Amino acid sequence: MSSRFSKLASLYSRLEDTPSYNSRRKKLSEFFSSRSPPDVKVAAYLTLGSIGASYEDTELGIAEKMAVRAVADAYGSGEKKVKKLLEKRGDLGDAAALLNEKKRSTLTISDVRSKLIKIKKASGEDSQKKKMELLSSLLQDAPSNESRFIVRIALGNLRIGVGEQMLLDAFAEAFAGGSSHKSEVEDGYNKCTDIGLLGESLAKHGLSSAKRFSITLGRPVRAMLAQRVDKVSDILEKIQSDELAVEEKYDGERVQVHKDGNRIILFSRHLNDITSQFPDIAEALKKSIKRKKAVLDGEIVGYRKGDFLSFQKLMQRRRKYDVSEYSEKVPAAVFLFDMIYLNGNSLLKKPYPSRRKALEKSVNESGMVHIAKRNVSSDFEKIREFFQKSVDKGLEGIIVKSTAKDSVYQPGNRGWLWIKWKKEYSEGMRETFDLAVVGSYHGRGSRAGHFGALLCAAFNPKKDRFETFTKVGTGFTDESFSSLQKLLKKHRARKKPESVVVENDMEPDVYYEPGLVIEVFGAEITRSPSHTAFRKKGKGLALRFPRFQRVRRDKGPEDATTIMEIKRIKDGK
Ligand code: AMP
């Protein structure tokens, strides 16, 4: 029997009132440790504001206007009144809770998710009306505090400040013998990206079950990432391998290709299903992959008759509508560089050379499907040459890969088995950082009425929070400026989000929920009392002379550069 949803709603209320990370984690872990495994699964999804795994399409597709109507309908008040309350409170969930006089709770955790799934599934011509009625009926069954969170989840905006990292930390405490085991739990999540399934399995079998997860078709693993070095010669020191493989680095969108018979699914780096954006690539892959069941790793790039198009150009294909028109306007190709699953067997633990061999044997190249160009050698000069050739071709750099026995595929890991080396580094310029936008300051003069500068933060995965690192006000073109204005609107927050750490003197005029990631170029890292990244003795790390480079729509906030990476770059390690 599933627990009452009221227990979960009251946990959410308490979390809203608890600022300290450790106390929040404790509350979460206490809640999870006293639930049945199936409830752990469902509560994990709901706590992240969703009804399923992150790689599934979980949007309910209910417009705010319809949700306003559902609240009005459920609690017998006029739509005008609901709208007014919404404007005043800035949150439809809070408005619902105020209007709702129901006292007795009857819903269970599993009821709420099943009913939300029904709303998602409502389709057809009058789907909005059906969704509205289903939401209204669910709200009629829910007492005040429960309706607050049901509305927020339905609108995809739970805002209780719990991210994946905090949840994994809570799982470690509840089921795996304590927070010190978080990295093992996280490792389980890197392979089993269905956080509900992971939680359920930990609740049932304990920590050992996290180790048993592997890759399966249809469920993406987190992408393996590359480290960076300060000097190109450091690569030799870092990769302990007699021979090095050096591959071209393609600047586009990371893609994990799952082939199951005739079905192809493309997952983005952020684990979203992006198949519908690239039907041409999916079709070409179906023909090129010779195996029945396979998972491949690669990069989709804008590619016209042998020329690479810019990353910005490729991003024009991130769209729901006019997909086929844009497949012609922005032709693309995929460059595959790894193979991690073949006909029922995981290749994750195989070394790079044998995965590469499997890749070469499994794919017929075509105009749209390529295998990453590479060179394998023990001669360091060859790496330099390959790098120069790649840059001359218009690529952004190279990825050097270990060929040693231990060169396994490490999902979600930024280790020393892959090292990137980019054009910017070799030109003596400093580094670029992918940062989450957490605030903005009003502009003056020609930017009056718009933002003047953006407050940007790095990610602290240990505490699942965002720590400010720089304030960027230059580098925008007219085009990028207006597109940022639009994108930021979606993330606007009424007050400082729990997960953002800001010094008083850096308080922005507007806060944003961490969501949008931008690439920022900087000249120097210093210590400053105004920033909070990796703060020690009242000073954080800060980026000087920052310049906006581009929006990274392919990255989510948790993919932002971490405070540990920044520390390492500062220390030149
Ligand atoms: P960055 O996004 O700067 O951390 O660079 C790492 C990214 O480079 C990976 O996540 C891939 O999306 C991309 N990439 C491009 N070419 C390759 C390659 N040959 N091997 C591995 N990653 C690559």
Coordinates of N, CA and C in Angstrom, one line a residue, residues 275-347:
T275 N 15.5 12.6 -31.0 CA 15.3 11.9 -32.2 C 14.5 12.8 -33.2
S276 N 13.4 13.4 -32.7 CA 12.5 14.1 -33.6 C 13.1 15.3 -34.2
Q277 N 14.2 15.8 -33.6 CA 14.9 17.0 -34.2 C 15.8 16.6 -35.3
F278 N 16.2 15.3 -35.3 CA 17.2 14.8 -36.4 C 16.7 13.6 -37.1
P279 N 15.5 13.7 -37.7 CA 15.0 12.5 -38.4 C 15.9 12.0 -39.5
D280 N 16.6 12.9 -40.2 CA 17.5 12.6 -41.3 C 18.7 11.8 -40.8
I281 N 19.2 12.2 -39.6 CA 20.4 11.5 -39.0 C 19.9 10.1 -38.5
A282 N 18.7 10.1 -37.9 CA 18.2 8.8 -37.4 C 18.1 7.8 -38.6
E283 N 17.5 8.2 -39.7 CA 17.3 7.4 -40.9 C 18.7 6.9 -41.4
A284 N 19.6 7.8 -41.5 CA 20.9 7.5 -42.0 C 21.6 6.5 -41.1
L285 N 21.5 6.6 -39.8 CA 22.1 5.7 -38.9 C 21.5 4.3 -39.0
K286 N 20.2 4.3 -39.2 CA 19.5 3.0 -39.3 C 20.1 2.2 -40.5
K287 N 20.5 2.9 -41.5 CA 21.1 2.2 -42.7 C 22.5 1.9 -42.4
S288 N 23.2 2.7 -41.7 CA 24.7 2.6 -41.6 C 25.1 1.5 -40.5
I289 N 24.3 1.4 -39.5 CA 24.7 0.5 -38.4 C 24.3 -0.9 -38.8
K290 N 25.4 -1.7 -38.9 CA 25.1 -3.1 -39.4 C 24.6 -4.1 -38.3
R291 N 24.6 -3.6 -37.1 CA 24.2 -4.6 -36.0 C 22.8 -4.3 -35.6
K292 N 22.2 -5.4 -35.1 CA 20.7 -5.3 -34.7 C 20.5 -4.4 -33.5
K293 N 21.4 -4.7 -32.5 CA 21.2 -3.9 -31.3 C 22.6 -3.3 -31.0
A294 N 22.6 -1.9 -30.8 CA 23.9 -1.3 -30.6 C 23.7 0.1 -29.9
V295 N 24.7 0.5 -29.1 CA 24.7 1.8 -28.6 C 26.0 2.5 -28.9
L296 N 25.9 3.6 -29.6 CA 27.1 4.3 -30.0 C 27.1 5.7 -29.5
D297 N 28.4 6.3 -29.4 CA 28.5 7.6 -28.9 C 29.1 8.5 -30.0
G298 N 28.7 9.7 -30.1 CA 29.2 10.6 -31.1 C 28.8 12.0 -31.0
E299 N 29.0 12.7 -32.0 CA 28.7 14.2 -32.0 C 28.0 14.5 -33.3
I300 N 26.9 15.2 -33.2 CA 26.2 15.7 -34.4 C 26.7 17.1 -34.7
V301 N 27.1 17.3 -36.0 CA 27.6 18.6 -36.3 C 26.9 19.1 -37.5
G302 N 26.9 20.4 -37.7 CA 26.4 21.0 -38.9 C 27.4 20.7 -40.0
Y303 N 27.0 20.2 -41.1 CA 28.0 19.7 -42.1 C 27.4 19.9 -43.5
R304 N 28.1 20.8 -44.3 CA 27.6 20.9 -45.7 C 28.7 20.6 -46.6
K305 N 28.5 19.6 -47.4 CA 29.5 19.2 -48.5 C 30.9 19.2 -48.0
G306 N 31.2 18.6 -46.9 CA 32.5 18.5 -46.3 C 33.0 19.6 -45.5
D307 N 32.1 20.7 -45.4 CA 32.5 21.8 -44.5 C 31.8 21.8 -43.2
F308 N 32.5 22.1 -42.1 CA 31.8 22.1 -40.8 C 31.1 23.4 -40.6
L309 N 29.9 23.4 -40.1 CA 29.1 24.6 -39.8 C 29.3 24.9 -38.4
S310 N 29.0 26.2 -38.0 CA 29.2 26.6 -36.6 C 28.2 25.9 -35.7
F311 N 28.6 25.9 -34.4 CA 27.7 25.4 -33.4 C 26.4 26.1 -33.3
Q312 N 26.5 27.4 -33.5 CA 25.3 28.3 -33.4 C 24.3 27.9 -34.5
K313 N 24.9 27.6 -35.7 CA 24.1 27.2 -36.9 C 23.3 25.9 -36.5
L314 N 24.1 25.0 -36.0 CA 23.4 23.7 -35.7 C 22.3 23.9 -34.7
M315 N 22.5 24.8 -33.7 CA 21.4 25.0 -32.7 C 20.1 25.4 -33.3
Q316 N 20.1 25.9 -34.5 CA 18.9 26.3 -35.2 C 18.0 25.0 -35.4
R317 N 18.6 23.9 -35.3 CA 17.8 22.6 -35.4 C 17.2 22.2 -34.1
R318 N 17.4 22.9 -33.1 CA 16.7 22.6 -31.8 C 15.3 23.2 -31.9
R319 N 14.4 22.4 -32.5 CA 13.1 23.0 -32.7 C 12.0 21.9 -32.7
K320 N 10.8 22.3 -32.5 CA 9.7 21.3 -32.5 C 9.0 21.4 -33.9
Y321 N 9.1 22.6 -34.5 CA 8.3 22.8 -35.7 C 9.3 23.1 -36.9
D322 N 8.8 22.9 -38.1 CA 9.6 23.2 -39.3 C 10.9 22.3 -39.3
V323 N 10.8 21.1 -38.8 CA 12.0 20.3 -38.7 C 12.5 19.9 -40.1
S324 N 11.6 19.6 -41.0 CA 12.2 19.1 -42.3 C 12.8 20.3 -43.1
E325 N 12.1 21.5 -43.0 CA 12.7 22.7 -43.6 C 14.1 22.9 -43.1
Y326 N 14.3 22.8 -41.8 CA 15.6 23.1 -41.2 C 16.6 22.0 -41.5
S327 N 16.1 20.8 -41.8 CA 17.1 19.7 -42.1 C 17.8 20.1 -43.4
E328 N 17.1 20.8 -44.2 CA 17.7 21.3 -45.5 C 18.5 22.5 -45.3
K329 N 18.0 23.5 -44.5 CA 18.7 24.7 -44.3 C 20.0 24.5 -43.5
V330 N 20.0 23.6 -42.6 CA 21.2 23.3 -41.8 C 21.5 21.8 -41.9
P331 N 22.1 21.4 -42.9 CA 22.4 20.0 -43.1 C 23.4 19.5 -42.0
A332 N 23.2 18.3 -41.5 CA 24.0 17.8 -40.4 C 24.5 16.4 -40.7
A333 N 25.6 16.1 -39.9 CA 26.1 14.7 -40.1 C 26.5 14.3 -38.6
V334 N 26.7 13.0 -38.5 CA 27.1 12.5 -37.2 C 28.5 11.9 -37.3
F335 N 29.4 12.2 -36.3 CA 30.7 11.6 -36.3 C 30.7 10.7 -35.0
L336 N 30.8 9.4 -35.3 CA 30.8 8.4 -34.1 C 32.2 8.2 -33.6
F337 N 32.4 8.2 -32.3 CA 33.7 7.9 -31.8 C 33.7 6.8 -30.7
D338 N 32.6 6.2 -30.4 CA 32.7 5.1 -29.4 C 31.5 4.1 -29.6
M339 N 31.7 2.9 -29.1 CA 30.6 1.9 -29.1 C 30.6 1.3 -27.7
I340 N 29.4 1.3 -27.1 CA 29.4 0.9 -25.7 C 28.4 -0.3 -25.4
Y341 N 27.8 -0.8 -26.5 CA 26.8 -1.9 -26.3 C 26.7 -2.6 -27.7
L342 N 26.7 -3.9 -27.6 CA 26.6 -4.6 -28.9 C 25.8 -5.9 -28.7
N343 N 24.7 -6.0 -29.4 CA 23.9 -7.2 -29.3 C 23.8 -7.9 -28.0
G344 N 23.3 -7.1 -27.0 CA 23.0 -7.7 -25.7 C 24.2 -7.6 -24.7
N345 N 25.4 -7.2 -25.2 CA 26.5 -7.1 -24.3 C 27.0 -5.7 -24.1
S346 N 27.3 -5.4 -22.8 CA 27.9 -4.1 -22.5 C 29.3 -4.1 -22.9
L347 N 29.8 -3.0 -23.5 CA 31.2 -2.9 -23.8 C 31.9 -1.9 -22.9

